[in-house]
mmCIF file of C-alpha atoms in Angstrom:
data_model
loop_
_atom_site.group_PDB
_atom_site.id
_atom_site.type_symbol
_atom_site.label_atom_id
_atom_site.label_comp_id
_atom_site.label_asym_id
_atom_site.label_seq_id
_atom_site.Cartn_x
_atom_site.Cartn_y
_atom_site.Cartn_z
ATOM 1 C CA MET A 105 110.982 86.412 -117.332
ATOM 2 C CA ASN A 106 110.582 87.672 -120.905
ATOM 3 C CA ARG A 107 107.864 85.084 -121.532
ATOM 4 C CA LEU A 108 106.058 86.194 -118.376
ATOM 5 C CA ILE A 109 106.234 89.842 -119.429
ATOM 6 C CA LEU A 110 105.028 88.952 -122.927
ATOM 7 C CA SER A 111 102.136 86.892 -121.575
ATOM 8 C CA THR A 112 101.128 89.676 -119.225
ATOM 9 C CA ALA A 113 101.226 92.175 -122.075
ATOM 10 C CA VAL A 114 99.074 89.944 -124.272
ATOM 11 C CA LEU A 115 96.531 89.520 -121.478
ATOM 12 C CA ALA A 116 96.457 93.266 -120.908
ATOM 13 C CA LEU A 117 95.908 93.942 -124.605
ATOM 14 C CA THR A 118 93.171 91.309 -124.779
ATOM 15 C CA ALA A 119 91.419 92.778 -121.742
ATOM 16 C CA GLY A 120 91.747 96.259 -123.185
ATOM 17 C CA ALA A 121 90.247 95.162 -126.503
ATOM 18 C CA ALA A 122 87.342 93.473 -124.753
ATOM 19 C CA MET A 123 86.731 96.564 -122.655
ATOM 20 C CA ALA A 124 86.899 98.802 -125.721
ATOM 21 C CA GLN A 125 84.190 96.723 -127.396
ATOM 22 C CA ASP A 126 81.894 97.408 -124.433
ATOM 23 C CA VAL A 127 82.223 101.180 -124.846
ATOM 24 C CA VAL A 128 80.393 103.117 -127.572
ATOM 25 C CA ARG A 129 81.457 106.709 -128.183
ATOM 26 C CA MET A 130 78.314 108.644 -129.020
ATOM 27 C CA GLY A 131 78.848 111.831 -131.038
ATOM 28 C CA THR A 132 76.443 114.726 -130.523
ATOM 29 C CA GLU A 133 76.413 118.476 -131.107
ATOM 30 C CA GLY A 134 75.258 119.626 -127.682
ATOM 31 C CA ALA A 135 73.704 122.772 -129.160
ATOM 32 C CA TYR A 136 70.284 121.773 -130.554
ATOM 33 C CA PRO A 137 67.702 121.635 -127.748
ATOM 34 C CA PRO A 138 65.630 119.723 -126.954
ATOM 35 C CA TYR A 139 67.337 117.038 -129.044
ATOM 36 C CA ASN A 140 70.717 117.632 -127.410
ATOM 37 C CA PHE A 141 72.284 120.409 -125.350
ATOM 38 C CA ILE A 142 74.748 121.072 -122.546
ATOM 39 C CA ASN A 143 73.016 121.397 -119.177
ATOM 40 C CA ASP A 144 73.890 123.660 -116.255
ATOM 41 C CA SER A 145 76.294 121.032 -114.918
ATOM 42 C CA GLY A 146 78.247 121.113 -118.194
ATOM 43 C CA ASN A 147 77.076 117.669 -119.325
ATOM 44 C CA PRO A 148 75.299 116.568 -122.525
ATOM 45 C CA ASP A 149 71.553 116.368 -121.964
ATOM 46 C CA GLY A 150 68.310 116.158 -123.907
ATOM 47 C CA PHE A 151 66.097 113.665 -125.704
ATOM 48 C CA GLU A 152 68.916 111.995 -127.615
ATOM 49 C CA ILE A 153 71.148 111.687 -124.561
ATOM 50 C CA GLU A 154 68.388 109.949 -122.595
ATOM 51 C CA LEU A 155 67.566 107.742 -125.575
ATOM 52 C CA GLY A 156 71.217 106.914 -126.303
ATOM 53 C CA ASN A 157 71.856 105.952 -122.697
ATOM 54 C CA GLU A 158 68.806 103.666 -122.737
ATOM 55 C CA LEU A 159 69.943 102.080 -126.007
ATOM 56 C CA CYS A 160 73.364 101.382 -124.501
ATOM 57 C CA LYS A 161 71.828 100.024 -121.299
ATOM 58 C CA ARG A 162 69.674 97.540 -123.202
ATOM 59 C CA ALA A 163 72.636 96.580 -125.396
ATOM 60 C CA GLU A 164 74.793 96.112 -122.256
ATOM 61 C CA LEU A 165 77.219 98.747 -123.509
ATOM 62 C CA THR A 166 78.686 101.856 -121.888
ATOM 63 C CA CYS A 167 77.964 105.183 -123.578
ATOM 64 C CA GLU A 168 80.678 107.820 -123.713
ATOM 65 C CA TRP A 169 79.349 111.121 -125.066
ATOM 66 C CA VAL A 170 81.552 113.221 -127.328
ATOM 67 C CA THR A 171 80.504 116.716 -128.442
ATOM 68 C CA ASN A 172 81.480 117.915 -131.895
ATOM 69 C CA ASP A 173 80.649 120.954 -134.031
ATOM 70 C CA TRP A 174 77.810 120.218 -136.447
ATOM 71 C CA ASP A 175 79.668 121.167 -139.625
ATOM 72 C CA SER A 176 82.309 118.451 -139.098
ATOM 73 C CA ILE A 177 80.210 115.858 -137.310
ATOM 74 C CA ILE A 178 80.080 113.364 -140.212
ATOM 75 C CA PRO A 179 83.800 113.577 -141.154
ATOM 76 C CA ASN A 180 84.740 112.957 -137.517
ATOM 77 C CA LEU A 181 82.516 109.875 -137.439
ATOM 78 C CA THR A 182 84.073 108.402 -140.571
ATOM 79 C CA SER A 183 87.580 109.163 -139.300
ATOM 80 C CA GLY A 184 86.915 107.242 -136.080
ATOM 81 C CA ASN A 185 86.686 109.989 -133.455
ATOM 82 C CA TYR A 186 83.448 108.399 -132.227
ATOM 83 C CA ASP A 187 81.219 105.480 -133.200
ATOM 84 C CA THR A 188 77.758 106.969 -133.697
ATOM 85 C CA ILE A 189 76.006 110.262 -134.327
ATOM 86 C CA MET A 190 72.922 111.221 -132.313
ATOM 87 C CA ALA A 191 72.483 114.886 -133.150
ATOM 88 C CA GLY A 192 69.029 115.557 -134.574
ATOM 89 C CA MET A 193 70.293 114.278 -137.927
ATOM 90 C CA SER A 194 67.657 113.647 -140.581
ATOM 91 C CA ILE A 195 68.011 110.564 -142.737
ATOM 92 C CA THR A 196 68.642 111.641 -146.336
ATOM 93 C CA ASP A 197 69.841 109.935 -149.514
ATOM 94 C CA GLU A 198 72.788 112.319 -149.712
ATOM 95 C CA ARG A 199 74.032 111.427 -146.227
ATOM 96 C CA GLU A 200 73.492 107.724 -146.884
ATOM 97 C CA GLU A 201 76.101 107.955 -149.612
ATOM 98 C CA VAL A 202 78.681 108.570 -146.870
ATOM 99 C CA ILE A 203 77.358 106.930 -143.700
ATOM 100 C CA ASP A 204 74.660 104.474 -142.657
ATOM 101 C CA PHE A 205 71.627 105.052 -140.432
ATOM 102 C CA THR A 206 69.503 103.025 -138.090
ATOM 103 C CA GLN A 207 65.764 103.194 -138.573
ATOM 104 C CA ASN A 208 64.382 106.523 -137.406
ATOM 105 C CA TYR A 209 63.830 107.116 -133.708
ATOM 106 C CA TYR A 210 61.927 110.350 -134.372
ATOM 107 C CA PRO A 211 59.236 110.365 -137.082
ATOM 108 C CA PRO A 212 59.475 112.761 -140.040
ATOM 109 C CA THR A 213 58.354 116.183 -138.804
ATOM 110 C CA ALA A 214 57.879 119.649 -140.202
ATOM 111 C CA SER A 215 60.341 122.482 -140.615
ATOM 112 C CA VAL A 216 59.163 126.081 -140.227
ATOM 113 C CA TYR A 217 60.163 129.687 -140.754
ATOM 114 C CA VAL A 218 60.499 132.101 -137.840
ATOM 115 C CA ALA A 219 60.737 135.875 -138.310
ATOM 116 C CA LEU A 220 60.239 139.207 -136.574
ATOM 117 C CA ASP A 221 57.332 140.130 -138.836
ATOM 118 C CA ASP A 222 54.344 138.055 -139.980
ATOM 119 C CA ASP A 223 54.817 139.599 -143.432
ATOM 120 C CA ALA A 224 58.496 138.620 -143.661
ATOM 121 C CA ASP A 225 59.778 137.904 -147.161
ATOM 122 C CA LEU A 226 60.437 134.159 -147.232
ATOM 123 C CA THR A 227 61.961 134.539 -150.694
ATOM 124 C CA GLY A 228 64.456 137.107 -149.406
ATOM 125 C CA VAL A 229 67.422 136.272 -147.149
ATOM 126 C CA VAL A 230 66.808 133.151 -145.064
ATOM 127 C CA ALA A 231 69.171 131.839 -142.387
ATOM 128 C CA ALA A 232 69.754 128.128 -141.802
ATOM 129 C CA GLN A 233 72.317 125.962 -140.068
ATOM 130 C CA VAL A 234 75.074 124.757 -142.365
ATOM 131 C CA ASN A 235 74.862 121.234 -143.823
ATOM 132 C CA THR A 236 71.219 120.720 -142.859
ATOM 133 C CA ILE A 237 68.277 119.630 -144.966
ATOM 134 C CA GLN A 238 66.773 123.026 -144.238
ATOM 135 C CA ALA A 239 69.780 124.771 -145.787
ATOM 136 C CA GLY A 240 69.397 122.600 -148.872
ATOM 137 C CA TYR A 241 65.710 123.436 -149.114
ATOM 138 C CA VAL A 242 66.331 127.184 -148.846
ATOM 139 C CA ALA A 243 69.056 127.006 -151.506
ATOM 140 C CA GLU A 244 66.588 125.426 -153.927
ATOM 141 C CA SER A 245 63.651 127.659 -152.994
ATOM 142 C CA GLY A 246 64.859 130.783 -154.754
ATOM 143 C CA ALA A 247 65.627 132.599 -151.495
ATOM 144 C CA THR A 248 69.135 133.792 -150.627
ATOM 145 C CA LEU A 249 70.644 131.286 -148.200
ATOM 146 C CA LEU A 250 72.686 132.612 -145.272
ATOM 147 C CA GLU A 251 74.372 129.721 -143.431
ATOM 148 C CA PHE A 252 75.643 129.636 -139.852
ATOM 149 C CA ALA A 253 77.519 127.082 -137.769
ATOM 150 C CA THR A 254 74.889 126.871 -134.993
ATOM 151 C CA GLY A 255 71.162 127.212 -134.597
ATOM 152 C CA ASP A 256 71.561 130.053 -132.112
ATOM 153 C CA GLU A 257 73.456 132.054 -134.725
ATOM 154 C CA THR A 258 70.574 131.705 -137.178
ATOM 155 C CA ILE A 259 68.205 133.205 -134.614
ATOM 156 C CA ALA A 260 70.646 136.048 -133.962
ATOM 157 C CA ALA A 261 70.816 136.765 -137.710
ATOM 158 C CA VAL A 262 67.072 137.421 -137.783
ATOM 159 C CA ARG A 263 67.198 139.632 -134.708
ATOM 160 C CA ASN A 264 70.055 141.785 -136.001
ATOM 161 C CA GLY A 265 68.538 142.193 -139.465
ATOM 162 C CA GLU A 266 70.991 140.033 -141.425
ATOM 163 C CA ALA A 267 68.177 137.662 -142.428
ATOM 164 C CA ASP A 268 64.450 138.067 -143.062
ATOM 165 C CA ALA A 269 63.699 134.688 -141.490
ATOM 166 C CA VAL A 270 65.272 131.501 -140.162
ATOM 167 C CA PHE A 271 64.285 128.029 -141.376
ATOM 168 C CA ALA A 272 64.810 125.001 -139.106
ATOM 169 C CA ASP A 273 63.098 122.081 -137.371
ATOM 170 C CA LEU A 274 59.791 123.009 -135.770
ATOM 171 C CA ASP A 275 60.886 121.474 -132.482
ATOM 172 C CA PHE A 276 63.964 123.688 -132.358
ATOM 173 C CA LEU A 277 62.236 126.939 -133.331
ATOM 174 C CA ALA A 278 58.887 126.531 -131.557
ATOM 175 C CA PRO A 279 60.228 127.387 -128.065
ATOM 176 C CA PHE A 280 61.750 130.637 -129.377
ATOM 177 C CA ALA A 281 58.459 131.625 -130.995
ATOM 178 C CA ALA A 282 56.455 130.696 -127.903
ATOM 179 C CA GLU A 283 58.670 132.321 -125.284
ATOM 180 C CA GLU A 284 59.987 135.424 -127.041
ATOM 181 C CA ALA A 285 57.496 138.103 -128.091
ATOM 182 C CA ASP A 286 59.590 139.427 -130.968
ATOM 183 C CA LEU A 287 59.648 136.116 -132.858
ATOM 184 C CA SER A 288 56.818 134.184 -134.501
ATOM 185 C CA ILE A 289 56.289 131.279 -136.865
ATOM 186 C CA VAL A 290 55.345 132.466 -140.352
ATOM 187 C CA GLY A 291 54.216 130.693 -143.500
ATOM 188 C CA GLU A 292 53.247 127.059 -143.785
ATOM 189 C CA PRO A 293 55.127 124.101 -142.258
ATOM 190 C CA VAL A 294 57.315 122.165 -144.709
ATOM 191 C CA PRO A 295 57.738 118.370 -144.293
ATOM 192 C CA LEU A 296 61.336 117.313 -144.950
ATOM 193 C CA GLY A 297 63.506 114.227 -144.548
ATOM 194 C CA GLY A 298 62.898 110.647 -143.528
ATOM 195 C CA GLY A 299 62.903 111.143 -139.781
ATOM 196 C CA ILE A 300 65.885 111.281 -137.446
ATOM 197 C CA GLY A 301 68.168 108.298 -136.949
ATOM 198 C CA MET A 302 71.492 107.280 -135.489
ATOM 199 C CA GLY A 303 74.385 107.690 -137.920
ATOM 200 C CA LEU A 304 77.069 104.997 -138.088
ATOM 201 C CA ARG A 305 80.010 104.078 -140.275
ATOM 202 C CA GLU A 306 78.942 101.828 -143.140
ATOM 203 C CA SER A 307 81.321 99.124 -141.881
ATOM 204 C CA ASP A 308 79.643 98.877 -138.453
ATOM 205 C CA THR A 309 76.888 96.522 -139.575
ATOM 206 C CA GLU A 310 76.769 94.553 -136.310
ATOM 207 C CA MET A 311 76.333 97.698 -134.215
ATOM 208 C CA LYS A 312 73.639 98.973 -136.583
ATOM 209 C CA ALA A 313 71.713 95.693 -136.329
ATOM 210 C CA LYS A 314 71.942 95.739 -132.527
ATOM 211 C CA PHE A 315 70.661 99.299 -132.174
ATOM 212 C CA ASP A 316 67.978 98.756 -134.841
ATOM 213 C CA ALA A 317 66.627 95.805 -132.853
ATOM 214 C CA ILE A 318 66.495 97.842 -129.643
ATOM 215 C CA ILE A 319 64.790 100.812 -131.325
ATOM 216 C CA THR A 320 62.174 98.381 -132.648
ATOM 217 C CA GLU A 321 61.767 97.013 -129.116
ATOM 218 C CA MET A 322 61.376 100.508 -127.648
ATOM 219 C CA LYS A 323 58.748 101.403 -130.239
ATOM 220 C CA ALA A 324 56.822 98.249 -129.401
ATOM 221 C CA ASP A 325 56.933 98.623 -125.609
ATOM 222 C CA GLY A 326 56.029 102.331 -125.651
ATOM 223 C CA THR A 327 59.273 103.538 -124.084
ATOM 224 C CA LEU A 328 60.219 105.618 -127.108
ATOM 225 C CA ASN A 329 56.810 107.313 -127.267
ATOM 226 C CA THR A 330 57.120 108.203 -123.566
ATOM 227 C CA MET A 331 60.475 109.874 -124.207
ATOM 228 C CA LEU A 332 59.159 111.749 -127.242
ATOM 229 C CA LYS A 333 56.255 113.181 -125.232
ATOM 230 C CA LYS A 334 58.540 114.065 -122.331
ATOM 231 C CA TRP A 335 60.888 116.141 -124.493
ATOM 232 C CA PHE A 336 58.576 117.412 -127.254
ATOM 233 C CA GLY A 337 55.148 117.563 -125.637
ATOM 234 C CA ASP A 338 51.991 115.490 -125.777
ATOM 235 C CA GLU A 339 51.108 116.716 -129.275
ATOM 236 C CA THR A 340 54.323 115.467 -130.881
ATOM 237 C CA GLN A 341 54.231 112.689 -133.463
ATOM 238 C CA THR A 342 54.706 109.219 -132.001
ATOM 239 C CA TYR A 343 54.833 105.625 -133.170
ATOM 240 C CA GLU A 344 51.726 103.428 -133.340
#
């Protein structure tokens, strides 16, 4: 009887391990549209959710989406709370000292300033989301950096007079400038980063290779370009 129980337990553990290998926990912020956001049904949605689900489908894996605050998204990856990051994260040398990245699935694009006034002082107080390449740029630009946990808070800081301008990805700020009369893009676009990629633990080399191969495949068959145009418009940068 004990042997039977032991054998059953071993089989259960083996099945559980196999099942666990078929599930990839995808970490995202859920607060950076159109890259990722929470839709009206309370579920993660956006470009990266659609892309991540397609990556998992082609890899014959099951995606489980986990939302996490931006400022702790890398520590929670390295500690094992999820297996990947898909959260509009630019590939930078600094981040690659801590985690690994796939090749980019969004080409390097511009960052811009948005303000209430076309004559806003871009060397004054500038808001940016914490731990972003934009925050790093502002800190080195001579302006006074005012950091916030979310992108929405950076917009609010401009509206309530805490900041002269906000600096973030063009694709995040452009809808605010287009749809809200009090906000406009000011100054010149600033190219930053090496594109956006999927973050992984440095030890997950097999998973990185698998997703890299599928991203290459999606670039070649045009699927990725179709998604980029769907979420960012026909004028967005795509892959040749």
